[in-house]
PDB file of C-alpha atoms in Angstrom:
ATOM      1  CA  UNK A   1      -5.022 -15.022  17.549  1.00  0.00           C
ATOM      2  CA  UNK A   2      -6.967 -12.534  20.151  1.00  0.00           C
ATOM      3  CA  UNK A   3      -3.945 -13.230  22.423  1.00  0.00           C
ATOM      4  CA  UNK A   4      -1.616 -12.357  20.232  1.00  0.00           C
ATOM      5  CA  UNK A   5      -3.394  -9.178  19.271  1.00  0.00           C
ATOM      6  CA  UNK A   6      -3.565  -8.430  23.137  1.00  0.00           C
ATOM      7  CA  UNK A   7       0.435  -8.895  23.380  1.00  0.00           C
ATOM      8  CA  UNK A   8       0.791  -6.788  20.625  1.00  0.00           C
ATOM      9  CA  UNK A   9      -1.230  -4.216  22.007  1.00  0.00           C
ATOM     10  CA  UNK A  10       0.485  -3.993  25.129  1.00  0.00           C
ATOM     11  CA  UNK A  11       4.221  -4.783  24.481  1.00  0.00           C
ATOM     12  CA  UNK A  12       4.617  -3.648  20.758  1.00  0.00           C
ATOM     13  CA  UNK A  13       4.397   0.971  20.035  1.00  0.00           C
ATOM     14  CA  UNK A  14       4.521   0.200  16.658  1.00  0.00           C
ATOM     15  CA  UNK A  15       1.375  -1.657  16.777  1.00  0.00           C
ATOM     16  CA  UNK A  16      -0.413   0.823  18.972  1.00  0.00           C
ATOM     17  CA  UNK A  17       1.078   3.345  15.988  1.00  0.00           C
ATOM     18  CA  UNK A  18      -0.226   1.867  12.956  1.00  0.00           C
ATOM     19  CA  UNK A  19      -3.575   0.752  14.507  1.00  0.00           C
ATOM     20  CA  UNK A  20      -3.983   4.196  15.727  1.00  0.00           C
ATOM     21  CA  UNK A  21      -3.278   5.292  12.255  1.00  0.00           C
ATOM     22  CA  UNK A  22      -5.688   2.852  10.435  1.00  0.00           C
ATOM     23  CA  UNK A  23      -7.962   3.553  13.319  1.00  0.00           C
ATOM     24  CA  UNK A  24      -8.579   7.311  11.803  1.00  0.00           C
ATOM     25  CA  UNK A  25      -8.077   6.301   8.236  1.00  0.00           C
ATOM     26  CA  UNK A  26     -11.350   3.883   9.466  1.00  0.00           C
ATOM     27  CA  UNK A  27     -13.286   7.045  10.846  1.00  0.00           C
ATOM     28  CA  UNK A  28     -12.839   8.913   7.824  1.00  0.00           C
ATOM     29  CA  UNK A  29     -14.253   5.615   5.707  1.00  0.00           C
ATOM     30  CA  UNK A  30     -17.190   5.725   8.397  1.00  0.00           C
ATOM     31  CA  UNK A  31     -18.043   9.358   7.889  1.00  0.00           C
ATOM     32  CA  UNK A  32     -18.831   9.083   3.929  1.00  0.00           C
ATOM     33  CA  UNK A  33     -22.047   7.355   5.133  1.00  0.00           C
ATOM     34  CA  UNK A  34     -23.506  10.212   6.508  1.00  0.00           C
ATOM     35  CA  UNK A  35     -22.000  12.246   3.286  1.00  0.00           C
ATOM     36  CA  UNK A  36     -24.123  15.350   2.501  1.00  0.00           C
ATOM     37  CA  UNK A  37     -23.580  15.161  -1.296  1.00  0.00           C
ATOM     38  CA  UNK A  38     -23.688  12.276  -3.540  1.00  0.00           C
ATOM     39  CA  UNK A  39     -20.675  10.307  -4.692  1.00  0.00           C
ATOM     40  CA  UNK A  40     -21.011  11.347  -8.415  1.00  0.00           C
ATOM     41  CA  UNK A  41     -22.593  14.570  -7.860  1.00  0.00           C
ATOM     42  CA  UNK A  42     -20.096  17.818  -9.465  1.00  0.00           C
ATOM     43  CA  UNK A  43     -20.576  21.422  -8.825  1.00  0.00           C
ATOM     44  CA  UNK A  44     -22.676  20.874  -5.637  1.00  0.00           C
ATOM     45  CA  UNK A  45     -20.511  23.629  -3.732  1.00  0.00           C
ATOM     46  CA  UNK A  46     -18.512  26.977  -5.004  1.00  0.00           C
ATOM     47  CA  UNK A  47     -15.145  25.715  -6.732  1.00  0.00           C
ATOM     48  CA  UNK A  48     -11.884  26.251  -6.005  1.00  0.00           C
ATOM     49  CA  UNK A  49     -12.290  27.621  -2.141  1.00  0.00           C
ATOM     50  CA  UNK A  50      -9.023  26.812   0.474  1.00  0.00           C
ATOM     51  CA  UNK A  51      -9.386  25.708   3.562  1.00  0.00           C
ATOM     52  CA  UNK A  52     -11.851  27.129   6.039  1.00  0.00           C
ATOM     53  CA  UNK A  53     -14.586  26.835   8.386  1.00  0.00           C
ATOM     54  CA  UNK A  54     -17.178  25.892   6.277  1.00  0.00           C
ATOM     55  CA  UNK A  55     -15.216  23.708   3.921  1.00  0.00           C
ATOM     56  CA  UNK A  56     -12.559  21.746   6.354  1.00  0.00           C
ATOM     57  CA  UNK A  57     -10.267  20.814   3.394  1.00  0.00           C
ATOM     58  CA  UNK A  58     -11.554  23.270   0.422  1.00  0.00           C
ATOM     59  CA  UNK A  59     -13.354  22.214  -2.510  1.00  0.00           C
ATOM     60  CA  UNK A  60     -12.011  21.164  -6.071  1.00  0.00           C
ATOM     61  CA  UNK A  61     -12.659  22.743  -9.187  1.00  0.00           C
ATOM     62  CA  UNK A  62     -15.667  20.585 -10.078  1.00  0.00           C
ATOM     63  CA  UNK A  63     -17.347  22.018  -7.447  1.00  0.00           C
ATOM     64  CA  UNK A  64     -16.983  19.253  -4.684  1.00  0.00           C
ATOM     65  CA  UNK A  65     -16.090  19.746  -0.778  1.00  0.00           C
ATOM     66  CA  UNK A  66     -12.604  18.139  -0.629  1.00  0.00           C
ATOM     67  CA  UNK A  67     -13.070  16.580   3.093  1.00  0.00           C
ATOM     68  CA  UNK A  68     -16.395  14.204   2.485  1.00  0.00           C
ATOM     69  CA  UNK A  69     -15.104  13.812  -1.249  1.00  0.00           C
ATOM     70  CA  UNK A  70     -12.196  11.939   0.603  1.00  0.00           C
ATOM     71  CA  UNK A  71     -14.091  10.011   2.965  1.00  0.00           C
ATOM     72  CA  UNK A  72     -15.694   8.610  -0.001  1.00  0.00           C
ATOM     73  CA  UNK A  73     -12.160   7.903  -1.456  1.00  0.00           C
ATOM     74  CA  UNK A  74     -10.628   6.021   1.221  1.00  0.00           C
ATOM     75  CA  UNK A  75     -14.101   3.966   1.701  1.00  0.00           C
ATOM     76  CA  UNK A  76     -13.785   2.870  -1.980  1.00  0.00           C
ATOM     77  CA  UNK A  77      -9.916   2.356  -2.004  1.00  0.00           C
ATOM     78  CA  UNK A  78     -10.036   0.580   1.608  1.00  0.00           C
ATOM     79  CA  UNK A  79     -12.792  -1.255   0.211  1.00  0.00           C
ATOM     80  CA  UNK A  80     -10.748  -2.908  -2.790  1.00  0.00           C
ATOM     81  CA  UNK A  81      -7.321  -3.222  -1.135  1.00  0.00           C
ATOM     82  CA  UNK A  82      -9.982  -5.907   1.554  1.00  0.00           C
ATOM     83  CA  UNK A  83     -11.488  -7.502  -1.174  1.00  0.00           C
ATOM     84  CA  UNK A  84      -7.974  -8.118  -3.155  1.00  0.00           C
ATOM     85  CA  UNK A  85      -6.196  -8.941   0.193  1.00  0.00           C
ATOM     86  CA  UNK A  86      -9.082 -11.493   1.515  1.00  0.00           C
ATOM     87  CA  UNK A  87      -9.531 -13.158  -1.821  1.00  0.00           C
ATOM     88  CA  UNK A  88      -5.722 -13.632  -2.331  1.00  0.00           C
ATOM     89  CA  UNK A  89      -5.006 -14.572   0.752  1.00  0.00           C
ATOM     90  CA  UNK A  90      -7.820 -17.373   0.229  1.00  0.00           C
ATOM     91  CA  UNK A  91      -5.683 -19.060  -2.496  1.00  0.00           C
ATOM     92  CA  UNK A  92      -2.709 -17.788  -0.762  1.00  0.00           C
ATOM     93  CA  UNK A  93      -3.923 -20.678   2.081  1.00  0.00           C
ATOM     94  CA  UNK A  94      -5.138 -23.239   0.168  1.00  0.00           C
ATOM     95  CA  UNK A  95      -2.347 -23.724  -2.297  1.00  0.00           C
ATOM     96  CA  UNK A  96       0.427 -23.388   0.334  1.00  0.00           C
ATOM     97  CA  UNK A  97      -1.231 -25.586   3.187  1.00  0.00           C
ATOM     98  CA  UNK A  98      -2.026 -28.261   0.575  1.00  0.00           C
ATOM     99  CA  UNK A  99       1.174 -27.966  -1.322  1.00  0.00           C
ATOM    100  CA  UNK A 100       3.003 -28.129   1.727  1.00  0.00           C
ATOM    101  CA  UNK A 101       1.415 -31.060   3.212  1.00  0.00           C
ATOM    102  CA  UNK A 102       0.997 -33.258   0.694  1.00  0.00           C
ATOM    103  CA  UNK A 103       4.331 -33.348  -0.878  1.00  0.00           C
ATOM    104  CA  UNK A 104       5.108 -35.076  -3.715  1.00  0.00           C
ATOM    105  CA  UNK A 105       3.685 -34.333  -6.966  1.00  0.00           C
ATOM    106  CA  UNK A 106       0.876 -32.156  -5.850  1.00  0.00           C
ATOM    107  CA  UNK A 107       3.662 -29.883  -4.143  1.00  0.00           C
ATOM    108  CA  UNK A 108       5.765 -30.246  -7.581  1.00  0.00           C
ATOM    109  CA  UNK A 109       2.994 -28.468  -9.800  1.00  0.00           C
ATOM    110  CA  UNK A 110       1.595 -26.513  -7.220  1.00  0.00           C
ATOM    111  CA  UNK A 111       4.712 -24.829  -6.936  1.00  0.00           C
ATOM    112  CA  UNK A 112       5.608 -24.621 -10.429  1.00  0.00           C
ATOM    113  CA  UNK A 113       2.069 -22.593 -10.635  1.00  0.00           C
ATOM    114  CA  UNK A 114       3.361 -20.730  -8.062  1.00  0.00           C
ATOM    115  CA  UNK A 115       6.698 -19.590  -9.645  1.00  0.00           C
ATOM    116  CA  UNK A 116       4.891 -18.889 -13.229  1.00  0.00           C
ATOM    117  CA  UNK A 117       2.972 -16.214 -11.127  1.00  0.00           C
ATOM    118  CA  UNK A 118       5.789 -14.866  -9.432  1.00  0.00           C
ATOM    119  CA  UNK A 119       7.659 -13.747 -12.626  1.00  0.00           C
ATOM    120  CA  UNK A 120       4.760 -12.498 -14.330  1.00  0.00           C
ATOM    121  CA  UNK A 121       4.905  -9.165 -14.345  1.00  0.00           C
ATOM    122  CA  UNK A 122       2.116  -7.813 -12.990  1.00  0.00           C
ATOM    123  CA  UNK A 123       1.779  -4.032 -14.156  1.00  0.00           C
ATOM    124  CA  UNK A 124       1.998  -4.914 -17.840  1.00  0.00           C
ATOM    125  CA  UNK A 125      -0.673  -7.562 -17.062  1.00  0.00           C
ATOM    126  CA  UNK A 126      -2.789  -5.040 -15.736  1.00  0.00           C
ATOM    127  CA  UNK A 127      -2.328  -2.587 -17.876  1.00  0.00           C
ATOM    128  CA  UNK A 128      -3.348  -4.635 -20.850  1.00  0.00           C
ATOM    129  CA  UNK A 129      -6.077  -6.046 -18.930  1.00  0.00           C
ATOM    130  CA  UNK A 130      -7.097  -2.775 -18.567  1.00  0.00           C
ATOM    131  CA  UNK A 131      -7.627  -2.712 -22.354  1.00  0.00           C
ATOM    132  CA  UNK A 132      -8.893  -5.620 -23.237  1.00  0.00           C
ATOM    133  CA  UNK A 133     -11.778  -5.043 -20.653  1.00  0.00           C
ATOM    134  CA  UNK A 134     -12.495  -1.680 -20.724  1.00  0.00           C
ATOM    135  CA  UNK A 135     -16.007  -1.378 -21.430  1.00  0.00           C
ATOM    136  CA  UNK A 136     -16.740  -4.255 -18.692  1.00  0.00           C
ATOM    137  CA  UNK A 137     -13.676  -3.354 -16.340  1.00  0.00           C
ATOM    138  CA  UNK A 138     -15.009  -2.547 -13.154  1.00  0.00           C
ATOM    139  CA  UNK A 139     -13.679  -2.397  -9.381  1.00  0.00           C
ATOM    140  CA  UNK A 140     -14.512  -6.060  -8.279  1.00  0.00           C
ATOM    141  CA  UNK A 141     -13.076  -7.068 -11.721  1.00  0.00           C
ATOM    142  CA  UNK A 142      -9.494  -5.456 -11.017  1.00  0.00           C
ATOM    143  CA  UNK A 143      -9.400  -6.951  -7.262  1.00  0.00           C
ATOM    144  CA  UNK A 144     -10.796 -10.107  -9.137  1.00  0.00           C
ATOM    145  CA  UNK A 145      -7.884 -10.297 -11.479  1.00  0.00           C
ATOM    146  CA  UNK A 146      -5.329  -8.635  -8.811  1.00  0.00           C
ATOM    147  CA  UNK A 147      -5.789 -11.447  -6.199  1.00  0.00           C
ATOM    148  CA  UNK A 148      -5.548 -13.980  -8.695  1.00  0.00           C
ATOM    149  CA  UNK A 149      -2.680 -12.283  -9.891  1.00  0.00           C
ATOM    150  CA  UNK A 150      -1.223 -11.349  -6.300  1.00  0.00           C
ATOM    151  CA  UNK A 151      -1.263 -14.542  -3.965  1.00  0.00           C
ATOM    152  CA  UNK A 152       2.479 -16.466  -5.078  1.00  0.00           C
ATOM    153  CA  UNK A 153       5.067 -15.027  -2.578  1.00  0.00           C
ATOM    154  CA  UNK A 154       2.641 -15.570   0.446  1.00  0.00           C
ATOM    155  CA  UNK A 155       1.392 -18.797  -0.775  1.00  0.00           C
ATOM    156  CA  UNK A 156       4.910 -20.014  -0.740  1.00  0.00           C
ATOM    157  CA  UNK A 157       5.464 -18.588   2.469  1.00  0.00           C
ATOM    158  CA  UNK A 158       2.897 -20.295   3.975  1.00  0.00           C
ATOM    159  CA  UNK A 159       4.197 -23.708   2.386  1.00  0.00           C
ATOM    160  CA  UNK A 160       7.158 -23.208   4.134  1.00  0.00           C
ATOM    161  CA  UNK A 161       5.563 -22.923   7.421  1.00  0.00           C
ATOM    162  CA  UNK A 162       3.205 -26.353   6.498  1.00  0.00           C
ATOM    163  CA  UNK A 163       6.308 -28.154   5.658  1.00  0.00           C
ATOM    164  CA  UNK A 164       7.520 -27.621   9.245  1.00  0.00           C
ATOM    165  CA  UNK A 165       4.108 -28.235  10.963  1.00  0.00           C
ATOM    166  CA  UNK A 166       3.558 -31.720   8.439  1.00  0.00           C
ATOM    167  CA  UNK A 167       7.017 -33.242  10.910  1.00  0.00           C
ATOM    168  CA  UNK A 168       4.891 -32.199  14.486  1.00  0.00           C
ATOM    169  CA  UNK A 169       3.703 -35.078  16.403  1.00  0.00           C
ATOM    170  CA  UNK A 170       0.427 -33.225  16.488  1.00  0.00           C
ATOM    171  CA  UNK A 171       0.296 -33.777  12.839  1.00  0.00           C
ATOM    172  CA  UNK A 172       0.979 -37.623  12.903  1.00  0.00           C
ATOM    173  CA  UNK A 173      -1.568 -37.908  16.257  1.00  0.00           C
ATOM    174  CA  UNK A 174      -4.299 -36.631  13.923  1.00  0.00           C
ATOM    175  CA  UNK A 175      -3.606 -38.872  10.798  1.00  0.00           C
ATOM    176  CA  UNK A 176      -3.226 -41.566  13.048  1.00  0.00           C
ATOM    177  CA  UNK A 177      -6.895 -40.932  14.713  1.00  0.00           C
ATOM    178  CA  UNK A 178      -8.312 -41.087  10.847  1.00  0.00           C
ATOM    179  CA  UNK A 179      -8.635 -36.947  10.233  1.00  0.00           C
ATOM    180  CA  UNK A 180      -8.969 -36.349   6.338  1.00  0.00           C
ATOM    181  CA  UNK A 181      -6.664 -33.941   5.068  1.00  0.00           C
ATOM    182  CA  UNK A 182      -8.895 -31.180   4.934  1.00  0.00           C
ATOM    183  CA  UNK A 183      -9.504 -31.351   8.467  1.00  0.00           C
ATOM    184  CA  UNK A 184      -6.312 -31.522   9.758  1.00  0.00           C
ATOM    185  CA  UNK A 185      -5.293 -28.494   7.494  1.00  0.00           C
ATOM    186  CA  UNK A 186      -8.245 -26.728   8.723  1.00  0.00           C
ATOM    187  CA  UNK A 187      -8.477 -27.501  12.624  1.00  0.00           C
ATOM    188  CA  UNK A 188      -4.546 -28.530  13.348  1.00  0.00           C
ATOM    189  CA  UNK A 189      -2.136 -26.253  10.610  1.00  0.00           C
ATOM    190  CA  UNK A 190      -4.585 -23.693  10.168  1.00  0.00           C
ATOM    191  CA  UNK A 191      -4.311 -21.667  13.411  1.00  0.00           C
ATOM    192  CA  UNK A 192      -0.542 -21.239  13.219  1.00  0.00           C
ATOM    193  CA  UNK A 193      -0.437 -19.671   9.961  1.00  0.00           C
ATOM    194  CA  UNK A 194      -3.184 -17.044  11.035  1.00  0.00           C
ATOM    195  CA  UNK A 195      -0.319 -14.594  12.380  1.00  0.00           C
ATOM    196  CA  UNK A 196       1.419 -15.029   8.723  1.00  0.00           C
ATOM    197  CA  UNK A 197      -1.585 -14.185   7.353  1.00  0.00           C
ATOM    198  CA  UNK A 198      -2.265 -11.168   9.171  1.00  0.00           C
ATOM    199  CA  UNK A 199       1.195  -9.756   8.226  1.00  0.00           C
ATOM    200  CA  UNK A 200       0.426 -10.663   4.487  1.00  0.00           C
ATOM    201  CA  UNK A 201      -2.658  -9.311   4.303  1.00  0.00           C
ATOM    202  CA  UNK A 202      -1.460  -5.904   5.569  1.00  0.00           C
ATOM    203  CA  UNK A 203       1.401  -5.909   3.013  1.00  0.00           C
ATOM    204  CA  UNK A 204      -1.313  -7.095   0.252  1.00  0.00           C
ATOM    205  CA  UNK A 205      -3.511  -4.300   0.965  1.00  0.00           C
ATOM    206  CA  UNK A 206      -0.919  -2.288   0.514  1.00  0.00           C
ATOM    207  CA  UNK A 207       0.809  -3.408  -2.776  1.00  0.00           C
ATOM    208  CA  UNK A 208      -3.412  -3.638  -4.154  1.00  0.00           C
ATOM    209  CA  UNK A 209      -4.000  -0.155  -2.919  1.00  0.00           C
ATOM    210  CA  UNK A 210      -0.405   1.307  -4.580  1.00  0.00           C
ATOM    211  CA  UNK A 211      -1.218  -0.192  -7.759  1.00  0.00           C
ATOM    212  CA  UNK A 212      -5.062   0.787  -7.637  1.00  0.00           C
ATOM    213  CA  UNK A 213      -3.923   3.967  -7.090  1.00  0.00           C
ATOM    214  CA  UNK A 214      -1.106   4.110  -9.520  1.00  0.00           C
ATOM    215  CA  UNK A 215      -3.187   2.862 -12.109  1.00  0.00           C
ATOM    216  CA  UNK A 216      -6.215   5.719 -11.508  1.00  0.00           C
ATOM    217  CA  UNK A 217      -3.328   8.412 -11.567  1.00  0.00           C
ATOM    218  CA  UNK A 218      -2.669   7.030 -14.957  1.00  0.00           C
ATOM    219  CA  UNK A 219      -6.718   6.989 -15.959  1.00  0.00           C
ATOM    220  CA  UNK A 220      -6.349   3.013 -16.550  1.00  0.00           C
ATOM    221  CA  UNK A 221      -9.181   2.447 -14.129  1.00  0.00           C
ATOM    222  CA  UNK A 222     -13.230   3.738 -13.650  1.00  0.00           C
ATOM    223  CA  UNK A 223     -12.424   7.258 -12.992  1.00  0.00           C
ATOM    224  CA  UNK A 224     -15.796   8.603 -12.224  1.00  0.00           C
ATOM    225  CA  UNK A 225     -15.819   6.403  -9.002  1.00  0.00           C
ATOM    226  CA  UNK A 226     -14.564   8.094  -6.133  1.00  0.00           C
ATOM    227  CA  UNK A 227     -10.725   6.430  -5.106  1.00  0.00           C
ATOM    228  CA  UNK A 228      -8.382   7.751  -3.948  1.00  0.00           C
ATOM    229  CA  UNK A 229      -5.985   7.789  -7.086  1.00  0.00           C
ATOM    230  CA  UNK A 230      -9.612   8.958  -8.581  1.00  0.00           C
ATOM    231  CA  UNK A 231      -9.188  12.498  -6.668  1.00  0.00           C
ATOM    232  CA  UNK A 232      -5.326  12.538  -7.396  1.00  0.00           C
ATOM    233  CA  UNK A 233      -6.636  11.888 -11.454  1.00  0.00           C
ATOM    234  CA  UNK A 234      -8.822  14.514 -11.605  1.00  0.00           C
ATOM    235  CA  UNK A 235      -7.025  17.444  -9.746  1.00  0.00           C
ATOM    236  CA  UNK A 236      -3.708  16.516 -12.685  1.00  0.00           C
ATOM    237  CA  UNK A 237      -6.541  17.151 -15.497  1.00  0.00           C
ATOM    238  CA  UNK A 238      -7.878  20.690 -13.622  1.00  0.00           C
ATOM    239  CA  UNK A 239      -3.274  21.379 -13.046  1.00  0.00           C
ATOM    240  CA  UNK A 240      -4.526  22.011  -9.707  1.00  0.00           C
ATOM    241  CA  UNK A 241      -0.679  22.728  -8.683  1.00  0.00           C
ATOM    242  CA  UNK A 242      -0.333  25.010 -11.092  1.00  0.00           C
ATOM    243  CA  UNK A 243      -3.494  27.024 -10.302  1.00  0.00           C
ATOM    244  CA  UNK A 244      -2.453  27.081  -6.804  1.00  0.00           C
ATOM    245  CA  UNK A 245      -5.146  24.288  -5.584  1.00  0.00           C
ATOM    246  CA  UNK A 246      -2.574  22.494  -3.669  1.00  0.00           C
ATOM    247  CA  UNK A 247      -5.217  21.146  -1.545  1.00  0.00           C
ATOM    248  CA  UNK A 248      -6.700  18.939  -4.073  1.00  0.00           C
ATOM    249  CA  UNK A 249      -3.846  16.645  -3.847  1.00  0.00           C
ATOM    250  CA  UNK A 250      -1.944  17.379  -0.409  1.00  0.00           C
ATOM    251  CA  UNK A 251      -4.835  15.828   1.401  1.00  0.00           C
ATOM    252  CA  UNK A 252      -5.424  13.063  -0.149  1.00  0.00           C
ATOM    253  CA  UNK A 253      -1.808  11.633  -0.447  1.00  0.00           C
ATOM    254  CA  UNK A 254      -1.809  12.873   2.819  1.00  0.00           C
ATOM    255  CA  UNK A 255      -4.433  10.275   3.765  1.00  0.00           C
ATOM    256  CA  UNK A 256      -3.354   7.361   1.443  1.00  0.00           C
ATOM    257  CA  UNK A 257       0.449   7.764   2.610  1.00  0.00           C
ATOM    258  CA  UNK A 258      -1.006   7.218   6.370  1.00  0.00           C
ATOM    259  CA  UNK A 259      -3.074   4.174   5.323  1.00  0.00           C
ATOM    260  CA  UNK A 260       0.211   2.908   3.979  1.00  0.00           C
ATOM    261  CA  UNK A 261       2.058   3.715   7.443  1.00  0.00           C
ATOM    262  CA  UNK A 262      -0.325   2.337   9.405  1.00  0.00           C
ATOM    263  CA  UNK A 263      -0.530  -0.751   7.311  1.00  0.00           C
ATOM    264  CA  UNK A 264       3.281  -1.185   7.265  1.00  0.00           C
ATOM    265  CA  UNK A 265       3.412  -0.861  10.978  1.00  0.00           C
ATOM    266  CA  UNK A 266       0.569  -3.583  11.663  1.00  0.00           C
ATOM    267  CA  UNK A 267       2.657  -5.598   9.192  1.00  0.00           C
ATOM    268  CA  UNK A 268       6.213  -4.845  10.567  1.00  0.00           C
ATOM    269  CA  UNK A 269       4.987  -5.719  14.613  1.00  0.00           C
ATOM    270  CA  UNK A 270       3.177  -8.785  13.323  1.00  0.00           C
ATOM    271  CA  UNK A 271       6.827  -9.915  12.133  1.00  0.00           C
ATOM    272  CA  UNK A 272       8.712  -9.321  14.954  1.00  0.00           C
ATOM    273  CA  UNK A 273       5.875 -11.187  17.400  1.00  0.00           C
ATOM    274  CA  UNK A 274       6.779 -14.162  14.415  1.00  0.00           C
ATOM    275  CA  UNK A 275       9.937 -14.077  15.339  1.00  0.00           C
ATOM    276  CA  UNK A 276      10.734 -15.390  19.224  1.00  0.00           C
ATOM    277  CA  UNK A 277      14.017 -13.249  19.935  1.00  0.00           C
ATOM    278  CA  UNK A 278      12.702 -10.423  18.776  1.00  0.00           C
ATOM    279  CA  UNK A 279       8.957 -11.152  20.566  1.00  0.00           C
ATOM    280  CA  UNK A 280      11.055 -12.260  23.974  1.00  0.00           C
ATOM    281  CA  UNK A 281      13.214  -9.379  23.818  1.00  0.00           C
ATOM    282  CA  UNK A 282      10.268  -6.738  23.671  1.00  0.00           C
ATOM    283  CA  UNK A 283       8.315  -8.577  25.990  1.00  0.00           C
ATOM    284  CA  UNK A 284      11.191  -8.466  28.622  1.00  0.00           C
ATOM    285  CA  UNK A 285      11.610  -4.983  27.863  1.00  0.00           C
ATOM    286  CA  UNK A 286       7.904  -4.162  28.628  1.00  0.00           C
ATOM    287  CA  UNK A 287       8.009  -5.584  31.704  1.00  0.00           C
TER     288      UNK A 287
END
């Protein structure tokens, strides 16, 4: 996998792009540790200033400086799209490496599990999960019920790939020796999924962290934590476009739209090193 990052690195620009790109979105995470003002805290600065010296991005009108406000944001938001993303893809692996290698009847109802998650529709779910739970629903419950809700297409994906791998000599050499199934799934299939994964993952952190922040927009989430959509929320409720406090929300789509770029770029690069044309061609090119 580090070899393929390096290749990546030096043969692929839109991989330099969109890890430069998460690279800052990263920073700004980092910097809301050594945050000034509390994460909850209102009113701790003058309201409704624009940009300037002293306040980078200006402050909202509950009294909080716009720039660490956002570093805050993006830590929290980043923070959930990973935890959706890594538990997801956890089932995402296990159901399609076991479905896919075992065959059968365990790859019959696997998949048919699969497929009843595909079609669910997801926002509704949410939504309605939203009020069912509402006293209890917190941010590690949403991810909780988003990556259980958001781990079919790759899971299938990844069956695909352990369908192929189960025909490999490799794969025969190890049952042969007397590997269990686990093992050869983890030690021998295992590694050449990791670059699907990586792609996935990148596209699930961005589908978790669209919907988280769809869903805060729409106040269906805990609003009084700092997100992201959170910021977006509360600047609708103050009609900070209408009083002219367009900073409020520029910056912070600003931010989440190049966390989405960057994201998408990772992804997109991580495709085309999948695929050998496309890897050979832009390798030849390099050089």
């Amino acid at each position: 996998m580090l070899a393929i990052l390096r290749d990546l690195l030096r043969y692929n620009l839109e991989f330099r792009i969109g890890l430069a790109l998460v690279a800052i979105v990263l920073v700004m995470a980092g910097l809301s540790f050594v945050s000034p003002y509390p994460a909850g805290d209102v009113f701790v600065v003058p309201p409704d200033i624009p940009p300037s010296i002293t306040h980078w991005l200006g402050t909202t009108s509950r009294g909080q400086d716009v720039f660490w406000q956002l570093t805050l944001a993006i830590r929290n938001t980043l923070g959930f799209g990973i935890m959706v993303a890594v538990l997801s893809r956890v089932i995402a692996i296990v159901v399609g490496l076991l479905a896919g290698y075992s065959g059968g009847w365990i790859d019959r109802v696997l998949m048919s599990i699969n497929d009843t998650f595909i079609i669910i529709p997801l926002f509704p779910i949410l939504i309605l999960f939203y009020f069912v739970l509402r006293d209890t629903m917190s941010t590690p419950l949403l991810a909780t019920i988003m990556a259980c809700l958001g781990w079919a297409y790759d899971a299938r994906l990844i069956r695909s790939i352990a369908l192929s791998l189960k025909t490999r000599e490799f794969t025969q050499t190890s049952i042969f020796s007397g590997m269990k199934t686990h093992e050869i799934l983890a030690r021998e299939h295992l590694p050449y999924v990791l670059p699907i994964v990586f792609s996935t993952t990148m596209n699930n952190m961005n589908w978790s962290i669209g919907i988280e922040v769809t869903l805060a927009v729409l106040g269906f989430t805990d609003i009084n934590t700092p997100t992201i959509g959170g910021m977006i929320y509360w600047a609708n409720q103050h009609t900070a476009l209408v009083a002219g406090i367009w900073w409020w929300i520029a910056f912070p789509v600003a931010l989440v739209a190049m966390t989405f770029v960057g994201l998408f770029l990772l992804a997109v690069s991580m495709n085309e090193y999948i695929d050998p044309r496309s890897r050979l061609a832009r390798m030849g090119g390099g050089r």
